[in-house]
mmCIF file of C-alpha atoms and ligand atoms in Angstrom:
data_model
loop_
_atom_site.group_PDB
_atom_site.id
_atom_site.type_symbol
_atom_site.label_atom_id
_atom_site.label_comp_id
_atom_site.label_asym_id
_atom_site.label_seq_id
_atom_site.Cartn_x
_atom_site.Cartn_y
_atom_site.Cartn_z
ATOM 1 C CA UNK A 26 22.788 -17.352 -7.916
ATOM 2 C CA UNK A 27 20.901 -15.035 -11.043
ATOM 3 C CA UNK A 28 23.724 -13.140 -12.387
ATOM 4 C CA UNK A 29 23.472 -10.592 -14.801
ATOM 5 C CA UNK A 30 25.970 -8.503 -13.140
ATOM 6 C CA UNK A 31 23.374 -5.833 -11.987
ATOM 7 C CA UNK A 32 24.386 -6.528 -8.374
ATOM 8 C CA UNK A 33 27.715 -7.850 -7.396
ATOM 9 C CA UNK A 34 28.496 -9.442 -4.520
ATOM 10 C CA UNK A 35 31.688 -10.355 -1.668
ATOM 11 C CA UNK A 36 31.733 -12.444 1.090
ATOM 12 C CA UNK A 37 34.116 -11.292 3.802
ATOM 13 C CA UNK A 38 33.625 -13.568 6.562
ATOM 14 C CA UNK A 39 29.997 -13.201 8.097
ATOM 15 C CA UNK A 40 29.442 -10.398 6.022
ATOM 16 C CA UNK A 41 27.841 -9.974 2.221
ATOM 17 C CA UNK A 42 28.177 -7.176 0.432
ATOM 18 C CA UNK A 43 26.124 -6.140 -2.320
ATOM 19 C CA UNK A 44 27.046 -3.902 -4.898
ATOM 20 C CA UNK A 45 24.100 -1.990 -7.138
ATOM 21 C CA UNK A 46 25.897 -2.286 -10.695
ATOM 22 C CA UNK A 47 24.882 0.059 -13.176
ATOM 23 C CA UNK A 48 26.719 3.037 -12.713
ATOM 24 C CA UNK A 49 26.102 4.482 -15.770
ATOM 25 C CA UNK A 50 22.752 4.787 -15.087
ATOM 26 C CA UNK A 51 23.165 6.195 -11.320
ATOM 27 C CA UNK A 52 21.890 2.889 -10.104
ATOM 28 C CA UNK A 53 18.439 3.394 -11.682
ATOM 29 C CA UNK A 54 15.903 0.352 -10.576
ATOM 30 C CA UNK A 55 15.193 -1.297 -13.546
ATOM 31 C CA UNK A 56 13.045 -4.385 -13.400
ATOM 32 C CA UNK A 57 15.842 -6.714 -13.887
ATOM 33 C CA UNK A 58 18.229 -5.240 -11.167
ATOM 34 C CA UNK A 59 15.232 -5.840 -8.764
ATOM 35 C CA UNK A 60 14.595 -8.839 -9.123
ATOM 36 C CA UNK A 61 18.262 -9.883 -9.468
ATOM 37 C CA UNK A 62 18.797 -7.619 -5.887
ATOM 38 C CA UNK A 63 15.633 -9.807 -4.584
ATOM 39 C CA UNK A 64 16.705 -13.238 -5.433
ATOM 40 C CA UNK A 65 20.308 -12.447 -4.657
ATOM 41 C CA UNK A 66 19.144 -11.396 -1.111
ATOM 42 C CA UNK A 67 16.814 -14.450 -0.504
ATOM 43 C CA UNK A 68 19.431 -16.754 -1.776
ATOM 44 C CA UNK A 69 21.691 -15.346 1.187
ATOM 45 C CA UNK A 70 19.556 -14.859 3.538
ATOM 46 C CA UNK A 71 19.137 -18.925 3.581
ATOM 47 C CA UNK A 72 23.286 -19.372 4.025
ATOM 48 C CA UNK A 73 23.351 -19.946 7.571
ATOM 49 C CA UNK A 74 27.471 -19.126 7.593
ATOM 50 C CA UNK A 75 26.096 -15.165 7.107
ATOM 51 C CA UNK A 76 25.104 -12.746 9.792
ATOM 52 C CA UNK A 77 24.248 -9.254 8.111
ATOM 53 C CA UNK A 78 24.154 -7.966 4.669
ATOM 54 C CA UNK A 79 25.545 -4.292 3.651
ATOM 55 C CA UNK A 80 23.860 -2.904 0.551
ATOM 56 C CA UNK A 81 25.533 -0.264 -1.239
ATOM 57 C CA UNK A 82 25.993 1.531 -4.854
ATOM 58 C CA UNK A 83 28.281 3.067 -6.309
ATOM 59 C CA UNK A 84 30.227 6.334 -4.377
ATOM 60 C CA UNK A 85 27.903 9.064 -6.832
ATOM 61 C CA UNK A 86 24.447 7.194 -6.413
ATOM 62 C CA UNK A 87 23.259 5.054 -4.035
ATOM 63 C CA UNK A 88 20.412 4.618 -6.677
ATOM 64 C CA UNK A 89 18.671 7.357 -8.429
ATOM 65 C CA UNK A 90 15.333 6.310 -8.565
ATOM 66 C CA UNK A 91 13.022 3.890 -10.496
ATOM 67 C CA UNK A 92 14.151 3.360 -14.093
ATOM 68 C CA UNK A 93 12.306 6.821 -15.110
ATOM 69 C CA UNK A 94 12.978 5.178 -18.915
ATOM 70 C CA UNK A 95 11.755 2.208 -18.107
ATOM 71 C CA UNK A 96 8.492 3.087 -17.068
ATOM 72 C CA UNK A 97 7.626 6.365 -19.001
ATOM 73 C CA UNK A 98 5.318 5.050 -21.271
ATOM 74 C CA UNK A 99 3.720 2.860 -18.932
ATOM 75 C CA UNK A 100 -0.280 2.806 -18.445
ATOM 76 C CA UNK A 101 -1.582 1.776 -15.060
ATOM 77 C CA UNK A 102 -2.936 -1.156 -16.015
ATOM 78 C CA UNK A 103 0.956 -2.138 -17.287
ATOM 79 C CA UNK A 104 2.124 -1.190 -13.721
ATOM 80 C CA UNK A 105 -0.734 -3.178 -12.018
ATOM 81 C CA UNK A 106 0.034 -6.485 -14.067
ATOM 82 C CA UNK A 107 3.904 -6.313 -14.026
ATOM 83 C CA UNK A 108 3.444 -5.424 -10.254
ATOM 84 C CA UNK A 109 6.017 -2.886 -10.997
ATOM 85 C CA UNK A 110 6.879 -2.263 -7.631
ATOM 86 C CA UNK A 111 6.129 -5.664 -5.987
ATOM 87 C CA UNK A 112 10.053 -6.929 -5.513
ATOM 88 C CA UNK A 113 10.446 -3.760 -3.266
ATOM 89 C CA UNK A 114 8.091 -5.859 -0.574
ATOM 90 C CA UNK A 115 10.511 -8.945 -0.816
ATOM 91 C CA UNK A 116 13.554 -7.211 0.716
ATOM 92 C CA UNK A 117 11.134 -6.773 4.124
ATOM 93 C CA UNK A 118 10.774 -10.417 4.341
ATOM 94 C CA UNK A 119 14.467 -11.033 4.613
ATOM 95 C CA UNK A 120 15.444 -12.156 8.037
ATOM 96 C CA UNK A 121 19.400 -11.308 8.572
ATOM 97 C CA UNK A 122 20.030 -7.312 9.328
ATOM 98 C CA UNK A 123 20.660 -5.297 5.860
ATOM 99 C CA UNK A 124 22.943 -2.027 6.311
ATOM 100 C CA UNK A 125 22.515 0.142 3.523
ATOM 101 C CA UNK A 126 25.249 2.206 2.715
ATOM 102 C CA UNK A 127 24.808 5.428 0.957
ATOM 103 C CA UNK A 128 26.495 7.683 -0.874
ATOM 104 C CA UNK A 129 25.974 10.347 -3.447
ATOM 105 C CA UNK A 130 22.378 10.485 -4.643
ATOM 106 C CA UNK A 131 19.341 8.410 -2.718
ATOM 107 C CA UNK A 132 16.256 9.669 -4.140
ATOM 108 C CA UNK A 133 12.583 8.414 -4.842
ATOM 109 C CA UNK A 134 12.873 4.621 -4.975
ATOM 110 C CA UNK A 135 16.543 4.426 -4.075
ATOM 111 C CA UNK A 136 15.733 5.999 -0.776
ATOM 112 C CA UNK A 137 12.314 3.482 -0.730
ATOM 113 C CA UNK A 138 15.197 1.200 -1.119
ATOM 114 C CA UNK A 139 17.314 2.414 1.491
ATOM 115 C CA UNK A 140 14.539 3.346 4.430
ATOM 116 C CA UNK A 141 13.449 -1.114 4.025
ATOM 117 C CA UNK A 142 16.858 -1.649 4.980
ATOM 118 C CA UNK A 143 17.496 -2.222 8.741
ATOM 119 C CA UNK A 144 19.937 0.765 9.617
ATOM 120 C CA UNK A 145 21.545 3.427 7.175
ATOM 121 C CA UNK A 146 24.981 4.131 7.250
ATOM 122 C CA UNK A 147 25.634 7.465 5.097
ATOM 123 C CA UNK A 148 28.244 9.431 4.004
ATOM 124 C CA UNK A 149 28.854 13.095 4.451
ATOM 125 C CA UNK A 150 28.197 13.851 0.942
ATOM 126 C CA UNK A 151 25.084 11.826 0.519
ATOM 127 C CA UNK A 152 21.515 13.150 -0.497
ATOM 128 C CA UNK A 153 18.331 11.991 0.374
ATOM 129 C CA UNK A 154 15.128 13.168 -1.582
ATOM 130 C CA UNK A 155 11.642 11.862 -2.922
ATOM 131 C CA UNK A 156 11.666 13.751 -6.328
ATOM 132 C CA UNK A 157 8.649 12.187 -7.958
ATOM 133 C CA UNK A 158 6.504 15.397 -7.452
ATOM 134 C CA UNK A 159 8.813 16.841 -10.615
ATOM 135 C CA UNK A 160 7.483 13.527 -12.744
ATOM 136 C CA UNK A 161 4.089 14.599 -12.255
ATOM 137 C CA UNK A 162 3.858 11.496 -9.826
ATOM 138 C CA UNK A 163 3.842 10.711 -5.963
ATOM 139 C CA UNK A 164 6.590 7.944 -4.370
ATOM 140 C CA UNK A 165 4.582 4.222 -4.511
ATOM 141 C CA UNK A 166 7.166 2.386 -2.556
ATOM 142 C CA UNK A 167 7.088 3.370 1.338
ATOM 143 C CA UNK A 168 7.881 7.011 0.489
ATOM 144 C CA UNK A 169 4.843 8.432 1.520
ATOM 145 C CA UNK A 170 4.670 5.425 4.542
ATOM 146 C CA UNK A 171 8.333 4.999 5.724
ATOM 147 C CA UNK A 172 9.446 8.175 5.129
ATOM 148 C CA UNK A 173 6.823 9.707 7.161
ATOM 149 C CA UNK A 174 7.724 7.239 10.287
ATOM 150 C CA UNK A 175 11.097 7.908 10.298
ATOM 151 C CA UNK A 176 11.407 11.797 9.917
ATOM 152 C CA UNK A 177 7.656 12.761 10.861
ATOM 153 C CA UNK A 178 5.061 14.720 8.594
ATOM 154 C CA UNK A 179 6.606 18.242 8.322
ATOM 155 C CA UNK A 180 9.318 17.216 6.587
ATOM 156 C CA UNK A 181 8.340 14.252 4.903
ATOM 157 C CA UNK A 182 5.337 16.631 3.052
ATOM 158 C CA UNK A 183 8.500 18.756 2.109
ATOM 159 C CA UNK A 184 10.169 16.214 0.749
ATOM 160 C CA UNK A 185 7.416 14.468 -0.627
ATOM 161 C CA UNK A 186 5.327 17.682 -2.435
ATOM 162 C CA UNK A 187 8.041 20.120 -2.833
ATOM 163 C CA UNK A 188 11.471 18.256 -3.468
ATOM 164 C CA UNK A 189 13.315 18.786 -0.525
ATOM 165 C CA UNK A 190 16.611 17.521 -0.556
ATOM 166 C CA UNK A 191 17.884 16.232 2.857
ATOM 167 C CA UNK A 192 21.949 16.207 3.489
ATOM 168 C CA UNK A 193 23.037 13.240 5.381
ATOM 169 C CA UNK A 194 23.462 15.462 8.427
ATOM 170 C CA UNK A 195 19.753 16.952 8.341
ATOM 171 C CA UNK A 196 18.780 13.183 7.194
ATOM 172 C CA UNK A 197 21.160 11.795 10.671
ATOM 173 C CA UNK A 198 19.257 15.199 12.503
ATOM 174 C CA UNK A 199 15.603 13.800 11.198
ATOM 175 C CA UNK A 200 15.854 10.392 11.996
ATOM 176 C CA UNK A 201 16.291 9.057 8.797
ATOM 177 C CA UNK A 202 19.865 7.660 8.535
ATOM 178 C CA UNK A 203 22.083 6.489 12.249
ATOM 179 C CA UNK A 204 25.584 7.457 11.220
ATOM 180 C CA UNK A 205 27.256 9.826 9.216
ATOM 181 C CA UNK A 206 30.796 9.102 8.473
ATOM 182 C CA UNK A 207 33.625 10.984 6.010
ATOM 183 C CA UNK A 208 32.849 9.973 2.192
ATOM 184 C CA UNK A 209 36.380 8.124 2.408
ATOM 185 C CA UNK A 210 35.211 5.932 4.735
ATOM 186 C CA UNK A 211 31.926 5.009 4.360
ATOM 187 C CA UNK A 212 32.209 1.021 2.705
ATOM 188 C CA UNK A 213 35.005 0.380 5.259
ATOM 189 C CA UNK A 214 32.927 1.485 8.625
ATOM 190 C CA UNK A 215 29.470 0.186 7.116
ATOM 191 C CA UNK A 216 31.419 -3.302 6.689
ATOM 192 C CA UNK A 217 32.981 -2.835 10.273
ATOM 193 C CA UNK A 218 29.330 -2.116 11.942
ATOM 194 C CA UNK A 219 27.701 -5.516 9.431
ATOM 195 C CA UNK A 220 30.818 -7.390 11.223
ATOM 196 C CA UNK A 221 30.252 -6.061 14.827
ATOM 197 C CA UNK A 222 26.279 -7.298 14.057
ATOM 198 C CA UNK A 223 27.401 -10.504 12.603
ATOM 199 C CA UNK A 224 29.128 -11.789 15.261
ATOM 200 C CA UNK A 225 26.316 -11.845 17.746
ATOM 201 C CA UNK A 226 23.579 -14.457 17.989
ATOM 202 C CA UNK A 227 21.580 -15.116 14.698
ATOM 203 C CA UNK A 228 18.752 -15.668 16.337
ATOM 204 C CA UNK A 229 18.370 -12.964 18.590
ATOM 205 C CA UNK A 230 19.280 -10.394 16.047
ATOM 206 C CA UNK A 231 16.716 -12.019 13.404
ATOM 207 C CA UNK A 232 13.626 -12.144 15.782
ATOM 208 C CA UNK A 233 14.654 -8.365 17.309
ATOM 209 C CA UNK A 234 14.373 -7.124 13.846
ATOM 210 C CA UNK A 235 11.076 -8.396 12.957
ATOM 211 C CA UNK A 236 10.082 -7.422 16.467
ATOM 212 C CA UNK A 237 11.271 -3.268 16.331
ATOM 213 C CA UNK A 238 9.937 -3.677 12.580
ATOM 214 C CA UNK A 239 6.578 -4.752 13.862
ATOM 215 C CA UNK A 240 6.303 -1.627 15.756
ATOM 216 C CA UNK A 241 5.748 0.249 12.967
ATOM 217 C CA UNK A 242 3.216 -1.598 11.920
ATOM 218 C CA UNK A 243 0.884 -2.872 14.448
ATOM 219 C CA UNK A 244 -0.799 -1.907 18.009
ATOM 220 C CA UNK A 245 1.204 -1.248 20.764
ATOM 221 C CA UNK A 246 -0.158 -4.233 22.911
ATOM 222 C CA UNK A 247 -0.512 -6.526 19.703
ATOM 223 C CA UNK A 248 3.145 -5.558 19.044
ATOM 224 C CA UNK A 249 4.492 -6.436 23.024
ATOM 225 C CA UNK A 250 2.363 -9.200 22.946
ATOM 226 C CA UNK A 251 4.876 -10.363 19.799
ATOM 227 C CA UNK A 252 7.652 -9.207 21.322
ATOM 228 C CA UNK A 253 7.104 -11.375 24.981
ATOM 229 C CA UNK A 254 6.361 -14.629 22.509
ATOM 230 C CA UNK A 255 10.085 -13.625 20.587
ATOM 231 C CA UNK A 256 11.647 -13.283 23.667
ATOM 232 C CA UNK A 257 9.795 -16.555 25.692
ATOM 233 C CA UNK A 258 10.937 -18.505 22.355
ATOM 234 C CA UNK A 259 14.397 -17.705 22.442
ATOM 235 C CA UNK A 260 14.825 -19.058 25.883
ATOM 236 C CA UNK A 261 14.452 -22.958 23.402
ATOM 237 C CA UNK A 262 17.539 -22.279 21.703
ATOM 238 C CA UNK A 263 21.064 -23.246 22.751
ATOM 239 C CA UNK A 264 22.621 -19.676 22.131
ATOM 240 C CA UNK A 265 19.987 -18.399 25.382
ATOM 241 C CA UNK A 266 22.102 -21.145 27.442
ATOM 242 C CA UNK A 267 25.228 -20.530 26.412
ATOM 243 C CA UNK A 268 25.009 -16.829 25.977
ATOM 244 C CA UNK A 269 23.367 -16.476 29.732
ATOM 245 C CA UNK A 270 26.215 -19.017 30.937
ATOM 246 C CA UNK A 271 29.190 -16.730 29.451
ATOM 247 C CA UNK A 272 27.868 -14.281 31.255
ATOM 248 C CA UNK A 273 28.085 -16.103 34.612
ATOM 249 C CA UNK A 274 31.215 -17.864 34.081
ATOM 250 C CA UNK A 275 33.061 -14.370 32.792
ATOM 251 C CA UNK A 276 33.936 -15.808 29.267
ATOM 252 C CA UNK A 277 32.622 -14.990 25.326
ATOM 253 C CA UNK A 278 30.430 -16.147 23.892
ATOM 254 C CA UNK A 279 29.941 -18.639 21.448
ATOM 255 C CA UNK A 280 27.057 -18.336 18.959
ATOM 256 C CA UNK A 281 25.603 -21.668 17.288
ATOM 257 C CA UNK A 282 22.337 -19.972 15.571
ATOM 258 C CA UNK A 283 20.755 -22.787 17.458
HETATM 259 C C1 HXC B 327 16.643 6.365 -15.472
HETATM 260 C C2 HXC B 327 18.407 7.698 -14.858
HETATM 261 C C3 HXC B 327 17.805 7.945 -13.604
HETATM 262 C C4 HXC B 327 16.535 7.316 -13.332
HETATM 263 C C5 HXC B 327 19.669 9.012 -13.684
HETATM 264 N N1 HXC B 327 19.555 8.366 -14.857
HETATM 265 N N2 HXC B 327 18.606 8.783 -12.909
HETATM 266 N N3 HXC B 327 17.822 6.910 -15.776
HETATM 267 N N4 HXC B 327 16.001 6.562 -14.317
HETATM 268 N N5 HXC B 327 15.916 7.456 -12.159
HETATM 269 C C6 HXC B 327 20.502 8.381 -15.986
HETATM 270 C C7 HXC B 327 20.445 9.682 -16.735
HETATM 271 O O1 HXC B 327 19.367 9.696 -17.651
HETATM 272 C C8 HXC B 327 21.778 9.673 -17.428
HETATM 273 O O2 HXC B 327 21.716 8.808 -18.546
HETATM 274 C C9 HXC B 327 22.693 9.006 -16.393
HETATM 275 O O3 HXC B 327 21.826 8.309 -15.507
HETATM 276 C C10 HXC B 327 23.469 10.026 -15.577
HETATM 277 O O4 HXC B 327 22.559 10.959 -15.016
HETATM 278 P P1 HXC B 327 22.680 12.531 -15.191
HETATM 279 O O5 HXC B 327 21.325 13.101 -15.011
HETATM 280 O O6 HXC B 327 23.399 12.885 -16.442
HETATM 281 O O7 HXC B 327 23.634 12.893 -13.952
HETATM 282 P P2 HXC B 327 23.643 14.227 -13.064
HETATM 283 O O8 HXC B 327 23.523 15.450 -13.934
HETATM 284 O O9 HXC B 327 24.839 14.088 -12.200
HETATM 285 O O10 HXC B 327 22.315 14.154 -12.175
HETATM 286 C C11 HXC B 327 22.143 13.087 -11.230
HETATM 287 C C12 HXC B 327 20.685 13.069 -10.729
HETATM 288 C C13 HXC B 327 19.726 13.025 -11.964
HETATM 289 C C14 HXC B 327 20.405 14.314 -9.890
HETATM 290 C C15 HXC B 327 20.543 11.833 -9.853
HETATM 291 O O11 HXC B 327 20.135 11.955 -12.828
HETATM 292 C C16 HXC B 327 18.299 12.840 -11.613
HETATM 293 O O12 HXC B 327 17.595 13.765 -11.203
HETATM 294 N N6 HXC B 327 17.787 11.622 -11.795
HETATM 295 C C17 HXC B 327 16.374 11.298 -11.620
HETATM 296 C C18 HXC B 327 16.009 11.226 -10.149
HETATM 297 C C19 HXC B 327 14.531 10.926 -9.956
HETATM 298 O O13 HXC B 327 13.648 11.654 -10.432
HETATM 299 N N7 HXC B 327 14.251 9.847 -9.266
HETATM 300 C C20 HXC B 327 12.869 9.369 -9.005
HETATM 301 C C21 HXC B 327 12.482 8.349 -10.041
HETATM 302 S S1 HXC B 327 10.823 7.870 -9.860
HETATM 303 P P3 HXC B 327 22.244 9.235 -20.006
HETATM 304 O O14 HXC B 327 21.863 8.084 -20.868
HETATM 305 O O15 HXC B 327 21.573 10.520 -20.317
HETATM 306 O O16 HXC B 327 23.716 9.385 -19.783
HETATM 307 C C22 HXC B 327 10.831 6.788 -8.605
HETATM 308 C C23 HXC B 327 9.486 6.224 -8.222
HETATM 309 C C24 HXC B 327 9.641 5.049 -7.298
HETATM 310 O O17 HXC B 327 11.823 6.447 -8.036
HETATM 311 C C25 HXC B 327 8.362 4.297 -7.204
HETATM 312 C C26 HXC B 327 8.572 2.889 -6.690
HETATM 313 C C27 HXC B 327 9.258 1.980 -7.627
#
């Protein structure tokens, strides 16, 4: 596994947790923390003893941002060729549920971050905001896309051209975020949901995710067409039997991933 300490991980179980590791710099997305979240992820994602992933910073900053340093001096043709914001696309190709888990700050790419997660857990103090407008720039990774698709136009063109600032109850009110939870207890009951979703059948949960994240991005009879073929190939794996058997015979359960 790359380790430059940028993002530190646990294994608990089913359950990963990773752990955006520069503090001092409110989480800001560097280059190398992306890639090292990207590969870190990937390398996971292919560990069939894992069922769900929670992502999560530090208790002031989920992430603040793109590395505003990093990229200040940048010309476009420098953003083009580094593909500056190309690892953001590999978290969306990851096939095992990712929680993110937020607290403090989640603005401009740290939010990006947090909206191509699966569900977002967030505590009370959190605060969700696209900022770039005050850089003299727009958000470039789902910000403009995702944003707008979870908490609809009005207040995404707040957020997006005047810096509105969403609390984690107007972001739980908008659509943006599923759970608000005290600040105290926001690793402990986003690790106690990932462990709820690990324990159910690894295939079912990977092909419903691709399927209710298709539906954001295609036709609505392309997208059931998808979903029958998910559901019609499930019925080849063992966990269909034995989950549909359970049922019948009054019993758990149990889940093979096969
Ligand atoms: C680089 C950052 C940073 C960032 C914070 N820091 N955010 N460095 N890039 N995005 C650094 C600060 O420079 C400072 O370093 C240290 O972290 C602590 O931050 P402070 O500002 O001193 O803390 P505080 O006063 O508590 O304010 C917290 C904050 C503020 C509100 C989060 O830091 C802030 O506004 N940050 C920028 C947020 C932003 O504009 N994000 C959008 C980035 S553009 P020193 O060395 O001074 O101690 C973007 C585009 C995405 O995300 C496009 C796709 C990739």
């Amino acid at each position: 596994m790359p380790k430059n300490d940028l993002v530190l991980v646990e294994i608990k179980d089913r359950v990963a947790l990773l752990t955006l590791n520069r503090p001092e710099a409110m989480n800001a997305l560097n280059s190398a923390l992306m890639l090292e979240l990207m590969d870190t992820l990937e390398e996971l994602d292919r560990d069939d003893s894992l069922g769900c992933f929670v992502l999560t910073g530090s208790a002031k900053a989920f992430a603040a941002g793109a590395d505003i340093k990093e990229m200040a001096e940048a010309s476009s043709i420098d953003m083009l060729l580094k593909d500056h914001i190309g690892p953001f696309d590999r978290i969306t190709r990851i096939g095992k549920p990712i929680i993110a888990a937020v607290s403090g700050w989640c603005l401009g790419g740290g939010n990006e971050l947090a909206m191509s997660c699966d569900m977002i857990l967030a505590a009370e103090g959190a605060k969700f905001g696209q900022p770039e407008i005050n850089l003299g720039v727009m958000p470039g990774a789902g910000g403009t896309q995702r944003l707008t698709r979870a908490v609809g136009k009005a207040i995404a063109m707040e957020m997006v051209l005047n810096n509105r600032t969403l609390s984690a109850a107007e972001a739980l009110q908008y659509g943006l975020v599923n759970k608000v939870v005290p600040d105290e207890r926001y690793m402990e009951d986003a690790l106690a949901l990932a462990a709820e979703i690990a324990a159910r059948a690894p295939l079912a949960l990977r092909m419903g995710k691709q399927a209710v994240n298709r539906a954001l991005e295609t036709h609505l009879a392309d997208g059931i067409a998808e979903e029958r073929h998910a559901f019609y190939f499930l019925f080849s794996s063992e966990d269909q039997k034995e989950g549909m058997r359970a049922f019948s015979e009054k019993r758990k359960p149990d889940w093979k991933g096969k």
